[in-house]
Amino acid sequence: NAGVMQNPRHLVRRRGQEARLRCSPMKGHSHVYWYRQLPEEGLKFMVYLQKENIIDESGMPKERFSAEFPKEGPSILRIQQVVRGDSAAYFCASSPQGAIYNEQFFGPGTRLTVL
Amino acid sequence: KNEVEQSPQNLTAQEGEFITINCSYSVGISALHWLQQHPGGGIVSLFMLSSGKKKHGRLIATINIQEKHSSLHITASHPRDSAVYICAVPLTTFGNEKLTFGTGTRLTIIP
């Protein structure tokens, strides 16, 4: 059973470009969480999704950021018109059910660098 | 005040020492997570516990729900234990869960 997969592992974008980060949860997991870790800072919640539904996006910036978890395929975190402040490590995690009673399994992260 | 606080922020110890990392939280929770972030950046879930104590190898996690406090212990520490250890609690908003993280404890074990 493969773990949580994220790709790409490293992504370099110039200011103004779009960044697409992909997360494939563990088999059988229908809950996906995205977290961001800014340089020298702790992890911060961004968004919580279940298949085809955004459950909680309270941690996601209102503009330029969007997330989806379609019925088929990976979850996508999309950042439009990237700025230097978006440079960070983006982690996704999955669980079979919600976080309260279930361990979250983390992916290896995508390190985004905006030039 | 952060909802999740860890201490110490940095800890350096000699190989073989007994290590304790503390986590206090200010909200009611049903479970607490301990995570390990390797120097390369990957994150591994170590424990999720809601009461009492859990043990896995040389790692022991305890939690006191009434006192809103958890500790992570490492026995017979080894340089490969060097990592950042993070505690996290799920906060619920209208039934939706999201993890709130402590700032982490950077542990360095010297051979």
PDB file of N, CA and C in Angstrom, chain A residues 2-102:
ATOM      1  N   ALA A   2       0.906   1.932  -1.108  1.00  0.00           N
ATOM      2  CA  ALA A   2       1.773   3.095  -1.213  1.00  0.00           C
ATOM      3  C   ALA A   2       1.278   4.155  -0.243  1.00  0.00           C
ATOM      4  N   GLY A   3       2.213   4.975   0.210  1.00  0.00           N
ATOM      5  CA  GLY A   3       1.854   6.070   1.087  1.00  0.00           C
ATOM      6  C   GLY A   3       1.269   7.214   0.298  1.00  0.00           C
ATOM      7  N   VAL A   4       1.157   8.363   0.966  1.00  0.00           N
ATOM      8  CA  VAL A   4       0.655   9.564   0.308  1.00  0.00           C
ATOM      9  C   VAL A   4       1.715  10.048  -0.686  1.00  0.00           C
ATOM     10  N   MET A   5       1.279  10.308  -1.891  1.00  0.00           N
ATOM     11  CA  MET A   5       2.202  10.741  -2.940  1.00  0.00           C
ATOM     12  C   MET A   5       1.949  12.207  -3.254  1.00  0.00           C
ATOM     13  N   GLN A   6       3.025  12.935  -3.403  1.00  0.00           N
ATOM     14  CA  GLN A   6       2.913  14.322  -3.840  1.00  0.00           C
ATOM     15  C   GLN A   6       3.865  14.546  -5.002  1.00  0.00           C
ATOM     16  N   ASN A   7       3.390  15.300  -5.958  1.00  0.00           N
ATOM     17  CA  ASN A   7       4.306  15.688  -7.036  1.00  0.00           C
ATOM     18  C   ASN A   7       3.912  17.036  -7.601  1.00  0.00           C
ATOM     19  N   PRO A   8       4.891  17.807  -8.070  1.00  0.00           N
ATOM     20  CA  PRO A   8       6.306  17.434  -8.030  1.00  0.00           C
ATOM     21  C   PRO A   8       6.886  17.609  -6.628  1.00  0.00           C
ATOM     22  N   ARG A   9       8.056  17.100  -6.389  1.00  0.00           N
ATOM     23  CA  ARG A   9       8.702  17.281  -5.093  1.00  0.00           C
ATOM     24  C   ARG A   9       9.301  18.682  -4.994  1.00  0.00           C
ATOM     25  N   HIS A  10       9.774  19.177  -6.100  1.00  0.00           N
ATOM     26  CA  HIS A  10      10.323  20.536  -6.141  1.00  0.00           C
ATOM     27  C   HIS A  10       9.726  21.235  -7.355  1.00  0.00           C
ATOM     28  N   LEU A  11       9.355  22.485  -7.169  1.00  0.00           N
ATOM     29  CA  LEU A  11       8.744  23.247  -8.245  1.00  0.00           C
ATOM     30  C   LEU A  11       9.280  24.667  -8.204  1.00  0.00           C
ATOM     31  N   VAL A  12       9.782  25.101  -9.329  1.00  0.00           N
ATOM     32  CA  VAL A  12      10.300  26.467  -9.434  1.00  0.00           C
ATOM     33  C   VAL A  12       9.414  27.220 -10.405  1.00  0.00           C
ATOM     34  N   ARG A  13       8.955  28.381  -9.978  1.00  0.00           N
ATOM     35  CA  ARG A  13       8.105  29.213 -10.813  1.00  0.00           C
ATOM     36  C   ARG A  13       8.601  30.660 -10.739  1.00  0.00           C
ATOM     37  N   ARG A  14       8.362  31.380 -11.815  1.00  0.00           N
ATOM     38  CA  ARG A  14       8.646  32.815 -11.810  1.00  0.00           C
ATOM     39  C   ARG A  14       7.388  33.545 -11.360  1.00  0.00           C
ATOM     40  N   ARG A  15       7.595  34.716 -10.818  1.00  0.00           N
ATOM     41  CA  ARG A  15       6.457  35.532 -10.366  1.00  0.00           C
ATOM     42  C   ARG A  15       5.419  35.676 -11.485  1.00  0.00           C
ATOM     43  N   GLY A  16       4.161  35.487 -11.137  1.00  0.00           N
ATOM     44  CA  GLY A  16       3.092  35.627 -12.116  1.00  0.00           C
ATOM     45  C   GLY A  16       2.659  34.326 -12.760  1.00  0.00           C
ATOM     46  N   GLN A  17       3.479  33.269 -12.643  1.00  0.00           N
ATOM     47  CA  GLN A  17       3.098  31.982 -13.225  1.00  0.00           C
ATOM     48  C   GLN A  17       2.139  31.246 -12.293  1.00  0.00           C
ATOM     49  N   GLU A  18       1.640  30.124 -12.788  1.00  0.00           N
ATOM     50  CA  GLU A  18       0.752  29.301 -11.982  1.00  0.00           C
ATOM     51  C   GLU A  18       1.516  28.092 -11.447  1.00  0.00           C
ATOM     52  N   ALA A  19       1.151  27.672 -10.246  1.00  0.00           N
ATOM     53  CA  ALA A  19       1.732  26.459  -9.664  1.00  0.00           C
ATOM     54  C   ALA A  19       0.593  25.475  -9.392  1.00  0.00           C
ATOM     55  N   ARG A  20       0.822  24.226  -9.815  1.00  0.00           N
ATOM     56  CA  ARG A  20      -0.155  23.166  -9.543  1.00  0.00           C
ATOM     57  C   ARG A  20       0.541  22.071  -8.754  1.00  0.00           C
ATOM     58  N   LEU A  21       0.015  21.797  -7.563  1.00  0.00           N
ATOM     59  CA  LEU A  21       0.594  20.795  -6.689  1.00  0.00           C
ATOM     60  C   LEU A  21      -0.412  19.654  -6.576  1.00  0.00           C
ATOM     61  N   ARG A  22       0.103  18.431  -6.704  1.00  0.00           N
ATOM     62  CA  ARG A  22      -0.789  17.266  -6.721  1.00  0.00           C
ATOM     63  C   ARG A  22      -0.557  16.389  -5.503  1.00  0.00           C
ATOM     64  N   CYS A  23      -1.639  15.797  -5.028  1.00  0.00           N
ATOM     65  CA  CYS A  23      -1.568  14.914  -3.864  1.00  0.00           C
ATOM     66  C   CYS A  23      -2.461  13.714  -4.112  1.00  0.00           C
ATOM     67  N   SER A  24      -1.863  12.537  -4.081  1.00  0.00           N
ATOM     68  CA  SER A  24      -2.643  11.302  -4.174  1.00  0.00           C
ATOM     69  C   SER A  24      -2.692  10.679  -2.783  1.00  0.00           C
ATOM     70  N   PRO A  25      -3.875  10.593  -2.191  1.00  0.00           N
ATOM     71  CA  PRO A  25      -3.959  10.052  -0.828  1.00  0.00           C
ATOM     72  C   PRO A  25      -3.695   8.551  -0.822  1.00  0.00           C
ATOM     73  N   MET A  26      -3.535   8.040   0.376  1.00  0.00           N
ATOM     74  CA  MET A  26      -3.374   6.593   0.516  1.00  0.00           C
ATOM     75  C   MET A  26      -4.652   5.903   0.033  1.00  0.00           C
ATOM     76  N   LYS A  27      -4.494   4.686  -0.428  1.00  0.00           N
ATOM     77  CA  LYS A  27      -5.633   3.917  -0.924  1.00  0.00           C
ATOM     78  C   LYS A  27      -6.667   3.782   0.191  1.00  0.00           C
ATOM     79  N   GLY A  28      -7.893   4.073  -0.151  1.00  0.00           N
ATOM     80  CA  GLY A  28      -8.962   3.942   0.834  1.00  0.00           C
ATOM     81  C   GLY A  28      -9.199   5.192   1.671  1.00  0.00           C
ATOM     82  N   HIS A  29      -8.352   6.188   1.503  1.00  0.00           N
ATOM     83  CA  HIS A  29      -8.520   7.438   2.257  1.00  0.00           C
ATOM     84  C   HIS A  29      -9.331   8.433   1.433  1.00  0.00           C
ATOM     85  N   SER A  30     -10.355   8.985   2.071  1.00  0.00           N
ATOM     86  CA  SER A  30     -11.214   9.921   1.347  1.00  0.00           C
ATOM     87  C   SER A  30     -11.120  11.346   1.897  1.00  0.00           C
ATOM     88  N   HIS A  31     -10.230  11.561   2.879  1.00  0.00           N
ATOM     89  CA  HIS A  31     -10.074  12.884   3.482  1.00  0.00           C
ATOM     90  C   HIS A  31      -8.663  13.376   3.179  1.00  0.00           C
ATOM     91  N   VAL A  32      -8.564  14.578   2.674  1.00  0.00           N
ATOM     92  CA  VAL A  32      -7.269  15.175   2.329  1.00  0.00           C
ATOM     93  C   VAL A  32      -7.144  16.542   2.988  1.00  0.00           C
ATOM     94  N   TYR A  33      -5.972  16.798   3.506  1.00  0.00           N
ATOM     95  CA  TYR A  33      -5.671  18.080   4.151  1.00  0.00           C
ATOM     96  C   TYR A  33      -4.429  18.662   3.489  1.00  0.00           C
ATOM     97  N   TRP A  34      -4.443  19.950   3.272  1.00  0.00           N
ATOM     98  CA  TRP A  34      -3.263  20.649   2.765  1.00  0.00           C
ATOM     99  C   TRP A  34      -2.730  21.574   3.851  1.00  0.00           C
ATOM    100  N   TYR A  35      -1.400  21.570   4.014  1.00  0.00           N
ATOM    101  CA  TYR A  35      -0.734  22.419   4.986  1.00  0.00           C
ATOM    102  C   TYR A  35       0.419  23.147   4.301  1.00  0.00           C
ATOM    103  N   ARG A  36       0.743  24.305   4.829  1.00  0.00           N
ATOM    104  CA  ARG A  36       1.858  25.074   4.284  1.00  0.00           C
ATOM    105  C   ARG A  36       2.868  25.329   5.401  1.00  0.00           C
ATOM    106  N   GLN A  37       4.124  25.232   5.056  1.00  0.00           N
ATOM    107  CA  GLN A  37       5.197  25.529   6.000  1.00  0.00           C
ATOM    108  C   GLN A  37       6.090  26.564   5.355  1.00  0.00           C
ATOM    109  N   LEU A  38       5.950  27.804   5.838  1.00  0.00           N
ATOM    110  CA  LEU A  38       6.806  28.872   5.351  1.00  0.00           C
ATOM    111  C   LEU A  38       8.200  28.701   5.936  1.00  0.00           C
ATOM    112  N   PRO A  39       9.225  29.245   5.272  1.00  0.00           N
ATOM    113  CA  PRO A  39      10.600  29.089   5.778  1.00  0.00           C
ATOM    114  C   PRO A  39      10.714  29.509   7.236  1.00  0.00           C
ATOM    115  N   GLU A  40      11.302  28.654   8.028  1.00  0.00           N
ATOM    116  CA  GLU A  40      11.542  28.910   9.449  1.00  0.00           C
ATOM    117  C   GLU A  40      10.263  29.107  10.252  1.00  0.00           C
ATOM    118  N   GLU A  41       9.144  28.627   9.736  1.00  0.00           N
ATOM    119  CA  GLU A  41       7.892  28.721  10.476  1.00  0.00           C
ATOM    120  C   GLU A  41       7.265  27.333  10.633  1.00  0.00           C
ATOM    121  N   GLY A  42       6.244  27.274  11.458  1.00  0.00           N
ATOM    122  CA  GLY A  42       5.562  26.008  11.672  1.00  0.00           C
ATOM    123  C   GLY A  42       4.551  25.708  10.591  1.00  0.00           C
ATOM    124  N   LEU A  43       3.987  24.527  10.677  1.00  0.00           N
ATOM    125  CA  LEU A  43       2.953  24.108   9.742  1.00  0.00           C
ATOM    126  C   LEU A  43       1.646  24.846  10.017  1.00  0.00           C
ATOM    127  N   LYS A  44       0.970  25.196   8.938  1.00  0.00           N
ATOM    128  CA  LYS A  44      -0.317  25.883   9.087  1.00  0.00           C
ATOM    129  C   LYS A  44      -1.339  25.195   8.192  1.00  0.00           C
ATOM    130  N   PHE A  45      -2.508  24.978   8.738  1.00  0.00           N
ATOM    131  CA  PHE A  45      -3.611  24.388   7.987  1.00  0.00           C
ATOM    132  C   PHE A  45      -4.044  25.315   6.863  1.00  0.00           C
ATOM    133  N   MET A  46      -4.325  24.726   5.701  1.00  0.00           N
ATOM    134  CA  MET A  46      -4.864  25.518   4.586  1.00  0.00           C
ATOM    135  C   MET A  46      -6.298  25.107   4.273  1.00  0.00           C
ATOM    136  N   VAL A  47      -6.481  23.812   3.935  1.00  0.00           N
ATOM    137  CA  VAL A  47      -7.791  23.395   3.453  1.00  0.00           C
ATOM    138  C   VAL A  47      -7.985  21.922   3.722  1.00  0.00           C
ATOM    139  N   TYR A  48      -9.261  21.568   3.937  1.00  0.00           N
ATOM    140  CA  TYR A  48      -9.644  20.182   4.217  1.00  0.00           C
ATOM    141  C   TYR A  48     -10.699  19.795   3.186  1.00  0.00           C
ATOM    142  N   LEU A  49     -10.454  18.700   2.486  1.00  0.00           N
ATOM    143  CA  LEU A  49     -11.372  18.281   1.445  1.00  0.00           C
ATOM    144  C   LEU A  49     -11.753  16.810   1.612  1.00  0.00           C
ATOM    145  N   GLN A  50     -12.964  16.523   1.228  1.00  0.00           N
ATOM    146  CA  GLN A  50     -13.368  15.161   0.984  1.00  0.00           C
ATOM    147  C   GLN A  50     -13.680  15.060  -0.503  1.00  0.00           C
ATOM    148  N   LYS A  51     -13.870  13.874  -0.982  1.00  0.00           N
ATOM    149  CA  LYS A  51     -14.109  13.687  -2.414  1.00  0.00           C
ATOM    150  C   LYS A  51     -15.192  14.648  -2.912  1.00  0.00           C
ATOM    151  N   GLU A  52     -14.821  15.478  -3.867  1.00  0.00           N
ATOM    152  CA  GLU A  52     -15.715  16.422  -4.539  1.00  0.00           C
ATOM    153  C   GLU A  52     -16.253  17.522  -3.634  1.00  0.00           C
ATOM    154  N   ASN A  53     -15.756  17.629  -2.426  1.00  0.00           N
ATOM    155  CA  ASN A  53     -16.261  18.662  -1.524  1.00  0.00           C
ATOM    156  C   ASN A  53     -15.123  19.359  -0.790  1.00  0.00           C
ATOM    157  N   ILE A  54     -15.221  20.675  -0.676  1.00  0.00           N
ATOM    158  CA  ILE A  54     -14.339  21.426   0.203  1.00  0.00           C
ATOM    159  C   ILE A  54     -15.067  21.562   1.532  1.00  0.00           C
ATOM    160  N   ILE A  55     -14.465  21.012   2.585  1.00  0.00           N
ATOM    161  CA  ILE A  55     -15.119  21.011   3.885  1.00  0.00           C
ATOM    162  C   ILE A  55     -14.754  22.265   4.675  1.00  0.00           C
ATOM    163  N   ASP A  56     -13.492  22.637   4.636  1.00  0.00           N
ATOM    164  CA  ASP A  56     -13.028  23.778   5.429  1.00  0.00           C
ATOM    165  C   ASP A  56     -11.857  24.405   4.688  1.00  0.00           C
ATOM    166  N   GLU A  57     -12.010  25.612   4.224  1.00  0.00           N
ATOM    167  CA  GLU A  57     -10.916  26.310   3.531  1.00  0.00           C
ATOM    168  C   GLU A  57     -10.517  27.567   4.282  1.00  0.00           C
ATOM    169  N   SER A  58     -10.744  27.556   5.587  1.00  0.00           N
ATOM    170  CA  SER A  58     -10.522  28.757   6.382  1.00  0.00           C
ATOM    171  C   SER A  58      -9.055  29.169   6.461  1.00  0.00           C
ATOM    172  N   GLY A  59      -8.139  28.250   6.177  1.00  0.00           N
ATOM    173  CA  GLY A  59      -6.721  28.591   6.252  1.00  0.00           C
ATOM    174  C   GLY A  59      -6.111  28.988   4.920  1.00  0.00           C
ATOM    175  N   MET A  60      -6.920  29.033   3.910  1.00  0.00           N
ATOM    176  CA  MET A  60      -6.400  29.310   2.567  1.00  0.00           C
ATOM    177  C   MET A  60      -6.589  30.789   2.238  1.00  0.00           C
ATOM    178  N   PRO A  61      -5.566  31.428   1.669  1.00  0.00           N
ATOM    179  CA  PRO A  61      -5.743  32.822   1.253  1.00  0.00           C
ATOM    180  C   PRO A  61      -6.935  32.947   0.301  1.00  0.00           C
ATOM    181  N   LYS A  62      -7.647  34.066   0.427  1.00  0.00           N
ATOM    182  CA  LYS A  62      -8.893  34.226  -0.324  1.00  0.00           C
ATOM    183  C   LYS A  62      -8.640  34.357  -1.816  1.00  0.00           C
ATOM    184  N   GLU A  63      -7.515  34.912  -2.182  1.00  0.00           N
ATOM    185  CA  GLU A  63      -7.245  35.148  -3.602  1.00  0.00           C
ATOM    186  C   GLU A  63      -6.098  34.256  -4.065  1.00  0.00           C
ATOM    187  N   ARG A  64      -6.142  33.895  -5.272  1.00  0.00           N
ATOM    188  CA  ARG A  64      -5.099  33.178  -6.017  1.00  0.00           C
ATOM    189  C   ARG A  64      -4.991  31.710  -5.663  1.00  0.00           C
ATOM    190  N   PHE A  65      -5.513  31.280  -4.541  1.00  0.00           N
ATOM    191  CA  PHE A  65      -5.383  29.890  -4.114  1.00  0.00           C
ATOM    192  C   PHE A  65      -6.718  29.163  -4.303  1.00  0.00           C
ATOM    193  N   SER A  66      -6.636  27.928  -4.787  1.00  0.00           N
ATOM    194  CA  SER A  66      -7.827  27.096  -4.874  1.00  0.00           C
ATOM    195  C   SER A  66      -7.414  25.641  -4.711  1.00  0.00           C
ATOM    196  N   ALA A  67      -8.370  24.824  -4.306  1.00  0.00           N
ATOM    197  CA  ALA A  67      -8.078  23.408  -4.109  1.00  0.00           C
ATOM    198  C   ALA A  67      -9.280  22.605  -4.564  1.00  0.00           C
ATOM    199  N   GLU A  68      -8.986  21.401  -5.025  1.00  0.00           N
ATOM    200  CA  GLU A  68     -10.059  20.497  -5.430  1.00  0.00           C
ATOM    201  C   GLU A  68      -9.631  19.063  -5.143  1.00  0.00           C
ATOM    202  N   PHE A  69     -10.626  18.215  -5.006  1.00  0.00           N
ATOM    203  CA  PHE A  69     -10.388  16.781  -4.818  1.00  0.00           C
ATOM    204  C   PHE A  69     -11.481  16.083  -5.606  1.00  0.00           C
ATOM    205  N   PRO A  70     -11.229  15.849  -6.893  1.00  0.00           N
ATOM    206  CA  PRO A  70     -12.284  15.310  -7.749  1.00  0.00           C
ATOM    207  C   PRO A  70     -12.592  13.855  -7.430  1.00  0.00           C
ATOM    208  N   LYS A  71     -13.678  13.393  -8.008  1.00  0.00           N
ATOM    209  CA  LYS A  71     -14.096  12.007  -7.797  1.00  0.00           C
ATOM    210  C   LYS A  71     -12.992  11.042  -8.240  1.00  0.00           C
ATOM    211  N   GLU A  72     -12.364  11.349  -9.341  1.00  0.00           N
ATOM    212  CA  GLU A  72     -11.258  10.532  -9.836  1.00  0.00           C
ATOM    213  C   GLU A  72     -10.005  11.389  -9.876  1.00  0.00           C
ATOM    214  N   GLY A  73      -8.886  10.814  -9.490  1.00  0.00           N
ATOM    215  CA  GLY A  73      -7.628  11.534  -9.607  1.00  0.00           C
ATOM    216  C   GLY A  73      -7.213  12.191  -8.310  1.00  0.00           C
ATOM    217  N   PRO A  74      -6.051  12.848  -8.368  1.00  0.00           N
ATOM    218  CA  PRO A  74      -5.481  13.408  -7.147  1.00  0.00           C
ATOM    219  C   PRO A  74      -6.160  14.703  -6.728  1.00  0.00           C
ATOM    220  N   SER A  75      -5.862  15.114  -5.517  1.00  0.00           N
ATOM    221  CA  SER A  75      -6.240  16.440  -5.069  1.00  0.00           C
ATOM    222  C   SER A  75      -5.237  17.435  -5.657  1.00  0.00           C
ATOM    223  N   ILE A  76      -5.717  18.596  -6.029  1.00  0.00           N
ATOM    224  CA  ILE A  76      -4.867  19.621  -6.636  1.00  0.00           C
ATOM    225  C   ILE A  76      -4.954  20.884  -5.794  1.00  0.00           C
ATOM    226  N   LEU A  77      -3.794  21.428  -5.473  1.00  0.00           N
ATOM    227  CA  LEU A  77      -3.713  22.777  -4.889  1.00  0.00           C
ATOM    228  C   LEU A  77      -3.149  23.679  -5.973  1.00  0.00           C
ATOM    229  N   ARG A  78      -3.891  24.702  -6.307  1.00  0.00           N
ATOM    230  CA  ARG A  78      -3.527  25.564  -7.419  1.00  0.00           C
ATOM    231  C   ARG A  78      -3.255  26.969  -6.894  1.00  0.00           C
ATOM    232  N   ILE A  79      -2.131  27.506  -7.293  1.00  0.00           N
ATOM    233  CA  ILE A  79      -1.774  28.874  -6.908  1.00  0.00           C
ATOM    234  C   ILE A  79      -1.579  29.663  -8.200  1.00  0.00           C
ATOM    235  N   GLN A  80      -2.429  30.655  -8.387  1.00  0.00           N
ATOM    236  CA  GLN A  80      -2.323  31.481  -9.588  1.00  0.00           C
ATOM    237  C   GLN A  80      -1.458  32.706  -9.301  1.00  0.00           C
ATOM    238  N   GLN A  81      -0.791  33.183 -10.343  1.00  0.00           N
ATOM    239  CA  GLN A  81       0.000  34.415 -10.255  1.00  0.00           C
ATOM    240  C   GLN A  81       0.878  34.409  -9.010  1.00  0.00           C
ATOM    241  N   VAL A  82       1.745  33.429  -8.922  1.00  0.00           N
ATOM    242  CA  VAL A  82       2.550  33.253  -7.712  1.00  0.00           C
ATOM    243  C   VAL A  82       3.408  34.484  -7.441  1.00  0.00           C
ATOM    244  N   VAL A  83       3.634  34.704  -6.135  1.00  0.00           N
ATOM    245  CA  VAL A  83       4.517  35.776  -5.664  1.00  0.00           C
ATOM    246  C   VAL A  83       5.586  35.132  -4.796  1.00  0.00           C
ATOM    247  N   ARG A  84       6.639  35.902  -4.510  1.00  0.00           N
ATOM    248  CA  ARG A  84       7.776  35.339  -3.756  1.00  0.00           C
ATOM    249  C   ARG A  84       7.323  34.812  -2.392  1.00  0.00           C
ATOM    250  N   GLY A  85       6.334  35.456  -1.801  1.00  0.00           N
ATOM    251  CA  GLY A  85       5.851  35.021  -0.493  1.00  0.00           C
ATOM    252  C   GLY A  85       5.168  33.660  -0.510  1.00  0.00           C
ATOM    253  N   ASP A  86       4.892  33.132  -1.690  1.00  0.00           N
ATOM    254  CA  ASP A  86       4.297  31.792  -1.781  1.00  0.00           C
ATOM    255  C   ASP A  86       5.352  30.697  -1.653  1.00  0.00           C
ATOM    256  N   SER A  87       6.617  31.078  -1.696  1.00  0.00           N
ATOM    257  CA  SER A  87       7.695  30.089  -1.560  1.00  0.00           C
ATOM    258  C   SER A  87       7.566  29.411  -0.199  1.00  0.00           C
ATOM    259  N   ALA A  88       7.418  28.111  -0.218  1.00  0.00           N
ATOM    260  CA  ALA A  88       7.173  27.356   1.009  1.00  0.00           C
ATOM    261  C   ALA A  88       7.176  25.878   0.668  1.00  0.00           C
ATOM    262  N   ALA A  89       7.084  25.066   1.721  1.00  0.00           N
ATOM    263  CA  ALA A  89       6.837  23.633   1.533  1.00  0.00           C
ATOM    264  C   ALA A  89       5.347  23.398   1.740  1.00  0.00           C
ATOM    265  N   TYR A  90       4.743  22.694   0.811  1.00  0.00           N
ATOM    266  CA  TYR A  90       3.316  22.394   0.888  1.00  0.00           C
ATOM    267  C   TYR A  90       3.159  20.893   1.103  1.00  0.00           C
ATOM    268  N   PHE A  91       2.526  20.567   2.201  1.00  0.00           N
ATOM    269  CA  PHE A  91       2.325  19.159   2.541  1.00  0.00           C
ATOM    270  C   PHE A  91       0.850  18.817   2.433  1.00  0.00           C
ATOM    271  N   CYS A  92       0.575  17.625   1.950  1.00  0.00           N
ATOM    272  CA  CYS A  92      -0.783  17.132   2.083  1.00  0.00           C
ATOM    273  C   CYS A  92      -0.753  15.910   2.990  1.00  0.00           C
ATOM    274  N   ALA A  93      -1.876  15.646   3.596  1.00  0.00           N
ATOM    275  CA  ALA A  93      -2.038  14.485   4.456  1.00  0.00           C
ATOM    276  C   ALA A  93      -3.392  13.868   4.157  1.00  0.00           C
ATOM    277  N   SER A  94      -3.501  12.577   4.402  1.00  0.00           N
ATOM    278  CA  SER A  94      -4.791  11.923   4.178  1.00  0.00           C
ATOM    279  C   SER A  94      -5.150  11.061   5.379  1.00  0.00           C
ATOM    280  N   SER A  95      -6.425  10.842   5.542  1.00  0.00           N
ATOM    281  CA  SER A  95      -6.910   9.945   6.588  1.00  0.00           C
ATOM    282  C   SER A  95      -8.159   9.250   6.076  1.00  0.00           C
ATOM    283  N   PRO A  96      -8.455   8.094   6.653  1.00  0.00           N
ATOM    284  CA  PRO A  96      -9.651   7.378   6.188  1.00  0.00           C
ATOM    285  C   PRO A  96     -10.932   8.090   6.580  1.00  0.00           C
ATOM    286  N   GLN A  97     -10.884   8.761   7.728  1.00  0.00           N
ATOM    287  CA  GLN A  97     -12.000   9.574   8.177  1.00  0.00           C
ATOM    288  C   GLN A  97     -11.403  10.850   8.729  1.00  0.00           C
ATOM    289  N   GLY A  98     -12.198  11.634   9.457  1.00  0.00           N
ATOM    290  CA  GLY A  98     -11.726  12.926   9.908  1.00  0.00           C
ATOM    291  C   GLY A  98     -10.598  12.850  10.923  1.00  0.00           C
ATOM    292  N   ALA A  99      -9.973  14.010  11.150  1.00  0.00           N
ATOM    293  CA  ALA A  99      -8.738  14.087  11.942  1.00  0.00           C
ATOM    294  C   ALA A  99      -8.954  13.794  13.412  1.00  0.00           C
ATOM    295  N   ILE A 100     -10.150  13.984  13.913  1.00  0.00           N
ATOM    296  CA  ILE A 100     -10.327  13.862  15.351  1.00  0.00           C
ATOM    297  C   ILE A 100      -9.978  12.472  15.841  1.00  0.00           C
ATOM    298  N   TYR A 101     -10.402  11.467  15.165  1.00  0.00           N
ATOM    299  CA  TYR A 101     -10.197  10.109  15.650  1.00  0.00           C
ATOM    300  C   TYR A 101      -9.247   9.306  14.789  1.00  0.00           C
ATOM    301  N   ASN A 102      -8.636   9.953  13.834  1.00  0.00           N
ATOM    302  CA  ASN A 102      -7.815   9.200  12.901  1.00  0.00           C
ATOM    303  C   ASN A 102      -6.469   9.850  12.669  1.00  0.00           C
TER     304      ASN A 102
END
